[in-house]
Short mmCIF file of C-alpha atoms in Angstrom, two decimals:
data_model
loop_
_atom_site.label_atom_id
_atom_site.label_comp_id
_atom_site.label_asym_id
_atom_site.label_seq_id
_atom_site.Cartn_x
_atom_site.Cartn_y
_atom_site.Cartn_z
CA UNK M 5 8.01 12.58 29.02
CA UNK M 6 11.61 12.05 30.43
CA UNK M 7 13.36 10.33 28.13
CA UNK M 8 15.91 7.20 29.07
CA UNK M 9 19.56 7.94 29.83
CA UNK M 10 21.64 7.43 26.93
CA UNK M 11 24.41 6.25 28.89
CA UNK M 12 25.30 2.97 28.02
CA UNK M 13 24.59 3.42 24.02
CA UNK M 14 27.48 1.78 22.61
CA UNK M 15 29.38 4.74 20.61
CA UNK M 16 29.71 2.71 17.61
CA UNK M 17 26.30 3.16 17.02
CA UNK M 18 24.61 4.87 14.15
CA UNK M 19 22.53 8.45 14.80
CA UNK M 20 19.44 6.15 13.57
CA UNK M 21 20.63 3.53 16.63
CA UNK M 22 21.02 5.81 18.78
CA UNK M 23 17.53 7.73 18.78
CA UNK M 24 15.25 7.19 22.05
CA UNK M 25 12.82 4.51 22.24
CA UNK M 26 10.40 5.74 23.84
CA UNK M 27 6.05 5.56 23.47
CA UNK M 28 4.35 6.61 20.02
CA UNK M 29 5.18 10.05 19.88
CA UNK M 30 5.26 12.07 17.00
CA UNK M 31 8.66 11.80 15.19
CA UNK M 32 8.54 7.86 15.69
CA UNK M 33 9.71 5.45 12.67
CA UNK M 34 7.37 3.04 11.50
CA UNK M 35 8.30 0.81 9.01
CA UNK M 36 5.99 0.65 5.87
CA UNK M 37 3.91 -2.36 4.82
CA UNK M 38 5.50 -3.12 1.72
CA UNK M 39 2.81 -5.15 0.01
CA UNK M 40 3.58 -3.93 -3.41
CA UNK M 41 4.84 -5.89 -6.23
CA UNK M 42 8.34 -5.75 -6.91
CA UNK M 43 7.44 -6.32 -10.76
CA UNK M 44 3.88 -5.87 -12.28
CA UNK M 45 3.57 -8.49 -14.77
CA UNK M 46 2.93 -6.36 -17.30
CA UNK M 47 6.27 -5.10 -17.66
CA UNK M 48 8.24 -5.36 -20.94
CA UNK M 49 11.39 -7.28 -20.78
CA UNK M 50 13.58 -4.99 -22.85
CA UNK M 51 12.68 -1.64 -21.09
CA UNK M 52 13.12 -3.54 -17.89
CA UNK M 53 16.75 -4.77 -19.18
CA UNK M 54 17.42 -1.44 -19.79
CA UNK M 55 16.00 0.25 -16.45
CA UNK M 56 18.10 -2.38 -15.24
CA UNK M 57 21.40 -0.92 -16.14
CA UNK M 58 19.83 2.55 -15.50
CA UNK M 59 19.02 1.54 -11.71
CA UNK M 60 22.12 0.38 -11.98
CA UNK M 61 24.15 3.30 -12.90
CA UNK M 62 21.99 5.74 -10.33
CA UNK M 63 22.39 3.50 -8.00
CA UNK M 64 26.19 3.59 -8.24
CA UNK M 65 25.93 7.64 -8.58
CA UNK M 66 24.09 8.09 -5.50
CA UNK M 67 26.75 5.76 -3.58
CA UNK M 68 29.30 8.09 -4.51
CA UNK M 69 27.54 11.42 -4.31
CA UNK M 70 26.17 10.44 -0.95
CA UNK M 71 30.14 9.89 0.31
CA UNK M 72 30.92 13.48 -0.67
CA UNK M 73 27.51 14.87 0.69
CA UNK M 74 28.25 13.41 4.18
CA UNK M 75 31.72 14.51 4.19
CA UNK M 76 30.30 18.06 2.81
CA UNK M 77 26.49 18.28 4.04
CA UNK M 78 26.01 21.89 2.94
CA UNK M 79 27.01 21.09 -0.91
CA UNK M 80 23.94 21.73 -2.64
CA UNK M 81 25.38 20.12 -5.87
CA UNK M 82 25.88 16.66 -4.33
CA UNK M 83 22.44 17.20 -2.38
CA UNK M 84 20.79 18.03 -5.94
CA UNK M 85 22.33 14.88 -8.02
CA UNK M 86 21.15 12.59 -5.26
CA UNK M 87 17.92 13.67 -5.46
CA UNK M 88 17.86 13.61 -9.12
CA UNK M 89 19.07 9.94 -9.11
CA UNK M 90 16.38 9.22 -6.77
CA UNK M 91 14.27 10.68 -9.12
CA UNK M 92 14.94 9.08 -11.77
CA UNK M 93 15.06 5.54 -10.40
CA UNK M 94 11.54 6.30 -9.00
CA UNK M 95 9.94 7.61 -12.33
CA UNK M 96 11.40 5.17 -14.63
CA UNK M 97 10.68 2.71 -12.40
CA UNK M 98 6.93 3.43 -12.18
CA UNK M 99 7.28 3.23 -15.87
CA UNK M 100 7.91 0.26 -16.46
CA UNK M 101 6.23 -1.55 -13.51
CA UNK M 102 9.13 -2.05 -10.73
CA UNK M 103 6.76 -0.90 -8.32
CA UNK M 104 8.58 -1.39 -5.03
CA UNK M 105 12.03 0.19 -5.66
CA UNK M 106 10.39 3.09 -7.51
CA UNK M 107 8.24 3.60 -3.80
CA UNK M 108 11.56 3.04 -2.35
CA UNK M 109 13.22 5.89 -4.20
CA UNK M 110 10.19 8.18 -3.99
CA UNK M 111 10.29 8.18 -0.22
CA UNK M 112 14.16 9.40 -0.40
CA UNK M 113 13.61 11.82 -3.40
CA UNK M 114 10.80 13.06 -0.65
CA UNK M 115 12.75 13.74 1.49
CA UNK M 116 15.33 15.49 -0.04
CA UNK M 117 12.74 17.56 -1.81
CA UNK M 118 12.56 18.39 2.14
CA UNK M 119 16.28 19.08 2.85
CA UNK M 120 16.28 21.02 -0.75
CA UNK M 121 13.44 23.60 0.24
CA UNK M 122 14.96 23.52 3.74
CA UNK M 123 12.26 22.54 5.87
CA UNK M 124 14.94 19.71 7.08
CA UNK M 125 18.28 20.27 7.78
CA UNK M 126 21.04 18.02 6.13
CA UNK M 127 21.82 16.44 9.73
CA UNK M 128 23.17 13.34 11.01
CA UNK M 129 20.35 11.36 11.13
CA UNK M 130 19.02 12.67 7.27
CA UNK M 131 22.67 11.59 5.92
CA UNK M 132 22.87 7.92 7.55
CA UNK M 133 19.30 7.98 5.99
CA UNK M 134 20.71 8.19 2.94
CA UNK M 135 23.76 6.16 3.39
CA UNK M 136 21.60 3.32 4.04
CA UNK M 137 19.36 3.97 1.37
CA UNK M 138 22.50 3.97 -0.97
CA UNK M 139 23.61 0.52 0.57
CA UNK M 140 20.15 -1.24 -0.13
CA UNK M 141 19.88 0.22 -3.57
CA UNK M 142 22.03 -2.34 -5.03
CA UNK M 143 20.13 -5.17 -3.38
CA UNK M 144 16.66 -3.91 -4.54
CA UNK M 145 18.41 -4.04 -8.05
CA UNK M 146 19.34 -7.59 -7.52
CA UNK M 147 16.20 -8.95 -6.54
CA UNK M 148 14.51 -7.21 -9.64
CA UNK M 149 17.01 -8.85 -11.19
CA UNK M 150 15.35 -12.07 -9.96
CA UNK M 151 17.82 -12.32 -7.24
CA UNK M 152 16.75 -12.87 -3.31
CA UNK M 153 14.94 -10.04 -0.95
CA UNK M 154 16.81 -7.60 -0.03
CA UNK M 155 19.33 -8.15 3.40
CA UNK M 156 18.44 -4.25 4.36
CA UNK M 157 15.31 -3.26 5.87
CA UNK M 158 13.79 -1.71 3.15
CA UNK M 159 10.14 -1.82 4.74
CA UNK M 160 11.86 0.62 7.79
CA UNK M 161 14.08 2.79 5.92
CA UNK M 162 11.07 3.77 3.64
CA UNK M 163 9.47 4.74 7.45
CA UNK M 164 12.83 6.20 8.46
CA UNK M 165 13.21 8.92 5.35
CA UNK M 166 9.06 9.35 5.70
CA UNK M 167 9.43 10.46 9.62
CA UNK M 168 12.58 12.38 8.76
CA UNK M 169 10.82 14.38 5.89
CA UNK M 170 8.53 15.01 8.42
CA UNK M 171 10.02 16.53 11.30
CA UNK M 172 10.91 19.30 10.00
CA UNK M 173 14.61 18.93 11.67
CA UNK M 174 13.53 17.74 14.57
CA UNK M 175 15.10 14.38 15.58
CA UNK M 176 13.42 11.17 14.96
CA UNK M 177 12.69 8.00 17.16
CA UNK M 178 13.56 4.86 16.06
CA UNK M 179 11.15 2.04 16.55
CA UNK M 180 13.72 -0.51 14.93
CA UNK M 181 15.52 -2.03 17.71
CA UNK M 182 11.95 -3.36 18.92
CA UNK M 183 11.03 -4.67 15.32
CA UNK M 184 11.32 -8.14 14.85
CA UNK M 185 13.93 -9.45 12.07
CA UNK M 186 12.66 -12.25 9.38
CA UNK M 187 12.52 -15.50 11.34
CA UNK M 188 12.68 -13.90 14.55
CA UNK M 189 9.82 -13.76 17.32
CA UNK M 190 8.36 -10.70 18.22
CA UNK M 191 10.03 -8.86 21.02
CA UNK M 192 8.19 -8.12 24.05
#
């Protein structure tokens, strides 16, 4: 299938942006239903205060590892302590029952497990991955916190870092420019 001319993409836009729209081919982002809790009930208020300022803390970490892995894409260390942040957020979150930012982090620890083993390559579209993962960290905090939904897309960045992990390098195709923000009709 031809794909449409990328001529008048506006430069500022992201690698994510900029992917081709075009039928459901393989490589295509779709955003994940995100019907999970963002709390069980069950959780325990003190561990939860204190994955709190864990989340927290990784979440800061990644922010600032992520800046030096997309300025240096082949450092392994910075590649490794993101994951490992990722990690943990996901695993102690599972723990103690903040279900959706511990699915959140798994599908980023995923794939970097992928960029690790080098079945994907650290590229453009794997960093800004991360880089917006990074930016909706905080707000997934927040609203575990009690605090509102998250602003970011959460939903289609999970379905952004799943199609990446599996394209084994191979550019993606994002479906978000057709997705329909909160409040917004459906386009068509």
């Amino acid at each position: 299938m031809a794909q449409p001319d990328q001529g008048d993409a506006p430069a500022v836009q992201t690698a994510v942006d900029q992917a081709f729209l075009y039928g459901e081919e393989a490589g295509a982002v779709v955003a994940v239903d995100e019907d999970e809790p963002v709390l069980q009930p069950h959780a325990d208020p003190e561990i939860l205060e204190i994955y709190l300022e864990e989340a927290a803390e990784e979440s800061s970490a990644i922010r600032q590892m992520q800046q030096e892995w997309a300025r240096h894409p082949l450092d392994e260390t910075a590649l490794h302590n993101i994951r490992r942040s990722f990690h943990t957020i996901k695993g102690s979150g599972r723990l103690v029952g903040a279900i959706k930012i511990g699915e959140f982090a798994w599908d980023f620890e995923n794939l970097l497990n992928r960029v690790i083993d080098k079945s994907v390559e650290p590229g453009e579209q794997v960093i800004d991955a991360v880089d917006q993962a990074a930016n909706a960290l905080p707000e997934l905090v927040a609203e575990l916190r009690g605090g509102p939904a998250p602003q970011a897309d959460t939903a289609y960045l999970r379905g952004l870092a799943r199609a990446l992990a599996e394209s084994a390098g191979d550019p993606v195709v994002s479906r978000r420019a057709q997705q329909p923000q909160p409040g917004e009709a459906p386009v068509t």
